[in-house]
Amino acid sequence: LVQNFRTYGVRFQNGYGGAALCKISDCEIFASTAAAATAGIRVDQISFVGNFMLYVEHSTIAGASAFPMAKGIDIVNDSLHCNNVHFEDVTTGIYLDGVGNHVLIGVTGGPGVTNVVEIASTFTGTLTMLGCFRAGATNLLVDNRTKGLGTVTWDAPAFRIGDEPDVEFVQRLTRQHGVAAIPVSAFN
């Protein structure tokens, strides 16, 4: 349990030769009820090429209803794997920037969440979302990139942003996660 913080609940910085993976599991991260916090988990640029991996599973990250937290997870130039993570009373559940490779499975928003996931205008990494839902949040995804997707206000059971061809992506979905999908290119 991490609670009553006013800036960051957990902050990773200065990786220079440090751990390549950090796992947070079965954790509740609750911001202060007296002031708005910045982020539940903040990963400063540890790697220039997305080599540091933060793995968060079976956890809840929440601000306070009177003082919503700006970002549940804020990650720059590194990679994130989330499995069954829930957000409440945060403006953005997960904020992604830079080159990282991100896999989100079973990530949900809830009361007081505007965006489950937000992509910065300078994001150049990849994002795979499986079984992620708004569950009370306003938007599933906000993509701020030029010619990005814009705002996605509906739930999508599988979602992919990156340079992998859609046929390869759906084949990998089936192999790795047992999810059958039809590539969009099949309809062209």
Tab-separated table of N, CA, C and O in Angstrom, residues 99-150:
chain	number	residue	atom	x	y	z
A	99	VAL	N	9.714	6.379	-26.947
A	99	VAL	CA	9.912	5.214	-27.814
A	99	VAL	C	9.491	3.875	-27.218
A	99	VAL	O	9.681	2.856	-27.837
A	100	GLY	N	8.953	3.805	-26.065
A	100	GLY	CA	8.684	2.530	-25.398
A	100	GLY	C	7.723	1.619	-26.144
A	100	GLY	O	6.989	2.031	-27.043
A	101	ASN	N	7.731	0.354	-25.743
A	101	ASN	CA	6.819	-0.656	-26.268
A	101	ASN	C	5.904	-1.063	-25.122
A	101	ASN	O	6.366	-1.557	-24.093
A	102	HIS	N	4.596	-0.898	-25.307
A	102	HIS	CA	3.645	-1.014	-24.211
A	102	HIS	C	2.586	-2.063	-24.518
A	102	HIS	O	2.023	-2.085	-25.615
A	103	VAL	N	2.309	-2.920	-23.528
A	103	VAL	CA	1.266	-3.928	-23.642
A	103	VAL	C	0.336	-3.754	-22.441
A	103	VAL	O	0.776	-3.831	-21.293
A	104	LEU	N	-0.937	-3.506	-22.725
A	104	LEU	CA	-1.927	-3.293	-21.680
A	104	LEU	C	-3.009	-4.353	-21.821
A	104	LEU	O	-3.662	-4.445	-22.858
A	105	ILE	N	-3.187	-5.154	-20.768
A	105	ILE	CA	-4.184	-6.222	-20.784
A	105	ILE	C	-5.103	-6.029	-19.583
A	105	ILE	O	-4.646	-5.970	-18.438
A	106	GLY	N	-6.395	-5.907	-19.837
A	106	GLY	CA	-7.358	-5.786	-18.746
A	106	GLY	C	-7.224	-4.504	-17.947
A	106	GLY	O	-7.523	-4.475	-16.757
A	107	VAL	N	-6.802	-3.421	-18.587
A	107	VAL	CA	-6.692	-2.122	-17.916
A	107	VAL	C	-8.050	-1.432	-17.997
A	107	VAL	O	-8.668	-1.393	-19.061
A	108	THR	N	-8.508	-0.882	-16.871
A	108	THR	CA	-9.811	-0.239	-16.837
A	108	THR	C	-9.752	1.124	-16.162
A	108	THR	O	-8.927	1.360	-15.291
A	109	GLY	N	-10.662	1.979	-16.577
A	109	GLY	CA	-10.878	3.252	-15.912
A	109	GLY	C	-12.040	3.076	-14.953
A	109	GLY	O	-12.566	1.988	-14.779
A	110	GLY	N	-12.447	4.145	-14.355
A	110	GLY	CA	-13.568	4.084	-13.429
A	110	GLY	C	-14.056	5.485	-13.158
A	110	GLY	O	-13.765	6.419	-13.914
A	111	PRO	N	-14.777	5.671	-12.071
A	111	PRO	CA	-15.287	6.998	-11.742
A	111	PRO	C	-14.170	8.035	-11.664
A	111	PRO	O	-13.102	7.768	-11.124
A	112	GLY	N	-14.413	9.195	-12.239
A	112	GLY	CA	-13.453	10.289	-12.165
A	112	GLY	C	-12.278	10.172	-13.117
A	112	GLY	O	-11.329	10.931	-13.013
A	113	VAL	N	-12.325	9.242	-14.068
A	113	VAL	CA	-11.235	9.082	-15.043
A	113	VAL	C	-11.690	9.687	-16.375
A	113	VAL	O	-12.751	9.341	-16.887
A	114	THR	N	-10.878	10.574	-16.926
A	114	THR	CA	-11.193	11.149	-18.224
A	114	THR	C	-10.672	10.252	-19.341
A	114	THR	O	-11.415	9.876	-20.232
A	115	ASN	N	-9.371	9.894	-19.297
A	115	ASN	CA	-8.748	9.072	-20.344
A	115	ASN	C	-8.111	7.843	-19.710
A	115	ASN	O	-7.281	7.989	-18.821
A	116	VAL	N	-8.452	6.672	-20.175
A	116	VAL	CA	-7.774	5.472	-19.676
A	116	VAL	C	-6.321	5.510	-20.139
A	116	VAL	O	-5.406	5.290	-19.356
A	117	VAL	N	-6.092	5.835	-21.414
A	117	VAL	CA	-4.733	5.939	-21.969
A	117	VAL	C	-4.645	7.226	-22.784
A	117	VAL	O	-5.563	7.554	-23.542
A	118	GLU	N	-3.512	7.932	-22.634
A	118	GLU	CA	-3.244	9.108	-23.457
A	118	GLU	C	-1.844	8.974	-24.043
A	118	GLU	O	-0.892	8.635	-23.343
A	119	ILE	N	-1.748	9.254	-25.352
A	119	ILE	CA	-0.481	9.176	-26.068
A	119	ILE	C	-0.018	10.603	-26.368
A	119	ILE	O	-0.770	11.401	-26.937
A	120	ALA	N	1.229	10.911	-26.007
A	120	ALA	CA	1.792	12.239	-26.244
A	120	ALA	C	1.992	12.486	-27.732
A	120	ALA	O	2.118	11.542	-28.530
A	121	SER	N	2.087	13.741	-28.114
A	121	SER	CA	2.292	14.094	-29.520
A	121	SER	C	3.644	13.609	-30.031
A	121	SER	O	3.829	13.424	-31.233
A	122	THR	N	4.594	13.349	-29.122
A	122	THR	CA	5.935	12.897	-29.513
A	122	THR	C	6.124	11.385	-29.334
A	122	THR	O	7.244	10.892	-29.406
A	123	PHE	N	5.062	10.642	-29.127
A	123	PHE	CA	5.133	9.183	-28.967
A	123	PHE	C	5.525	8.540	-30.296
A	123	PHE	O	4.927	8.812	-31.334
A	124	THR	N	6.548	7.667	-30.256
A	124	THR	CA	6.979	6.946	-31.460
A	124	THR	C	7.073	5.442	-31.193
A	124	THR	O	7.581	4.701	-32.019
A	125	GLY	N	6.596	4.995	-30.056
A	125	GLY	CA	6.685	3.589	-29.681
A	125	GLY	C	5.524	2.776	-30.217
A	125	GLY	O	4.869	3.147	-31.192
A	126	THR	N	5.263	1.644	-29.558
A	126	THR	CA	4.146	0.781	-29.933
A	126	THR	C	3.224	0.621	-28.735
A	126	THR	O	3.638	0.732	-27.576
A	127	LEU	N	1.966	0.354	-29.024
A	127	LEU	CA	0.959	0.145	-27.984
A	127	LEU	C	0.042	-0.981	-28.417
A	127	LEU	O	-0.512	-0.947	-29.514
A	128	THR	N	-0.111	-1.986	-27.562
A	128	THR	CA	-1.068	-3.062	-27.770
A	128	THR	C	-2.006	-3.072	-26.574
A	128	THR	O	-1.551	-3.107	-25.435
A	129	MET	N	-3.309	-3.026	-26.842
A	129	MET	CA	-4.313	-3.063	-25.778
A	129	MET	C	-5.237	-4.250	-26.020
A	129	MET	O	-5.794	-4.389	-27.103
A	130	LEU	N	-5.392	-5.092	-25.009
A	130	LEU	CA	-6.275	-6.257	-25.095
A	130	LEU	C	-7.227	-6.243	-23.898
A	130	LEU	O	-6.785	-6.166	-22.751
A	131	GLY	N	-8.506	-6.297	-24.155
A	131	GLY	CA	-9.485	-6.369	-23.076
A	131	GLY	C	-9.460	-5.167	-22.149
A	131	GLY	O	-9.738	-5.291	-20.964
A	132	CYS	N	-9.144	-3.999	-22.675
A	132	CYS	CA	-9.138	-2.765	-21.883
A	132	CYS	C	-10.468	-2.054	-22.100
A	132	CYS	O	-10.954	-1.973	-23.229
A	133	PHE	N	-11.042	-1.528	-21.017
A	133	PHE	CA	-12.364	-0.924	-21.116
A	133	PHE	C	-12.450	0.358	-20.297
A	133	PHE	O	-11.758	0.503	-19.294
A	134	ARG	N	-13.350	1.238	-20.732
A	134	ARG	CA	-13.555	2.500	-20.020
A	134	ARG	C	-14.131	2.259	-18.625
A	134	ARG	O	-13.721	2.906	-17.684
A	135	ALA	N	-15.105	1.398	-18.506
A	135	ALA	CA	-15.713	1.042	-17.219
A	135	ALA	C	-16.040	2.272	-16.369
A	135	ALA	O	-15.788	2.313	-15.181
A	136	GLY	N	-16.587	3.303	-17.000
A	136	GLY	CA	-16.935	4.531	-16.290
A	136	GLY	C	-16.091	5.719	-16.704
A	136	GLY	O	-16.461	6.865	-16.468
A	137	ALA	N	-14.951	5.489	-17.317
A	137	ALA	CA	-14.106	6.581	-17.814
A	137	ALA	C	-14.747	7.198	-19.056
A	137	ALA	O	-15.540	6.552	-19.745
A	138	THR	N	-14.392	8.422	-19.365
A	138	THR	CA	-14.955	9.099	-20.534
A	138	THR	C	-14.387	8.541	-21.837
A	138	THR	O	-15.138	8.207	-22.752
A	139	ASN	N	-13.063	8.446	-21.938
A	139	ASN	CA	-12.402	8.012	-23.180
A	139	ASN	C	-11.522	6.801	-22.929
A	139	ASN	O	-10.841	6.736	-21.912
A	140	LEU	N	-11.495	5.879	-23.878
A	140	LEU	CA	-10.562	4.762	-23.807
A	140	LEU	C	-9.156	5.231	-24.147
A	140	LEU	O	-8.188	4.886	-23.483
A	141	LEU	N	-9.033	6.067	-25.180
A	141	LEU	CA	-7.723	6.475	-25.678
A	141	LEU	C	-7.798	7.886	-26.247
A	141	LEU	O	-8.750	8.232	-26.942
A	142	VAL	N	-6.777	8.689	-25.941
A	142	VAL	CA	-6.586	9.975	-26.597
A	142	VAL	C	-5.200	9.938	-27.225
A	142	VAL	O	-4.206	9.764	-26.531
A	143	ASP	N	-5.158	10.078	-28.542
A	143	ASP	CA	-3.918	10.030	-29.307
A	143	ASP	C	-3.612	11.445	-29.795
A	143	ASP	O	-4.294	11.963	-30.683
A	144	ASN	N	-2.606	12.088	-29.206
A	144	ASN	CA	-2.275	13.470	-29.520
A	144	ASN	C	-1.275	13.627	-30.669
A	144	ASN	O	-0.847	14.734	-30.955
A	145	ARG	N	-0.897	12.523	-31.317
A	145	ARG	CA	0.060	12.604	-32.421
A	145	ARG	C	-0.596	13.244	-33.642
A	145	ARG	O	-1.790	13.088	-33.863
A	146	THR	N	0.209	13.946	-34.445
A	146	THR	CA	-0.289	14.458	-35.718
A	146	THR	C	-0.698	13.251	-36.563
A	146	THR	O	0.045	12.284	-36.667
A	147	LYS	N	-1.861	13.283	-37.111
A	147	LYS	CA	-2.435	12.179	-37.891
A	147	LYS	C	-2.616	10.919	-37.047
A	147	LYS	O	-2.644	9.808	-37.568
A	148	GLY	N	-2.729	11.081	-35.734
A	148	GLY	CA	-3.009	9.949	-34.843
A	148	GLY	C	-4.491	9.609	-34.892
A	148	GLY	O	-5.234	10.091	-35.756
A	149	LEU	N	-4.946	8.829	-33.957
A	149	LEU	CA	-6.331	8.380	-33.941
A	149	LEU	C	-7.293	9.395	-33.342
A	149	LEU	O	-8.498	9.223	-33.433
A	150	GLY	N	-6.777	10.409	-32.679
A	150	GLY	CA	-7.659	11.364	-32.016
A	150	GLY	C	-8.198	10.765	-30.728
A	150	GLY	O	-7.482	10.095	-29.990
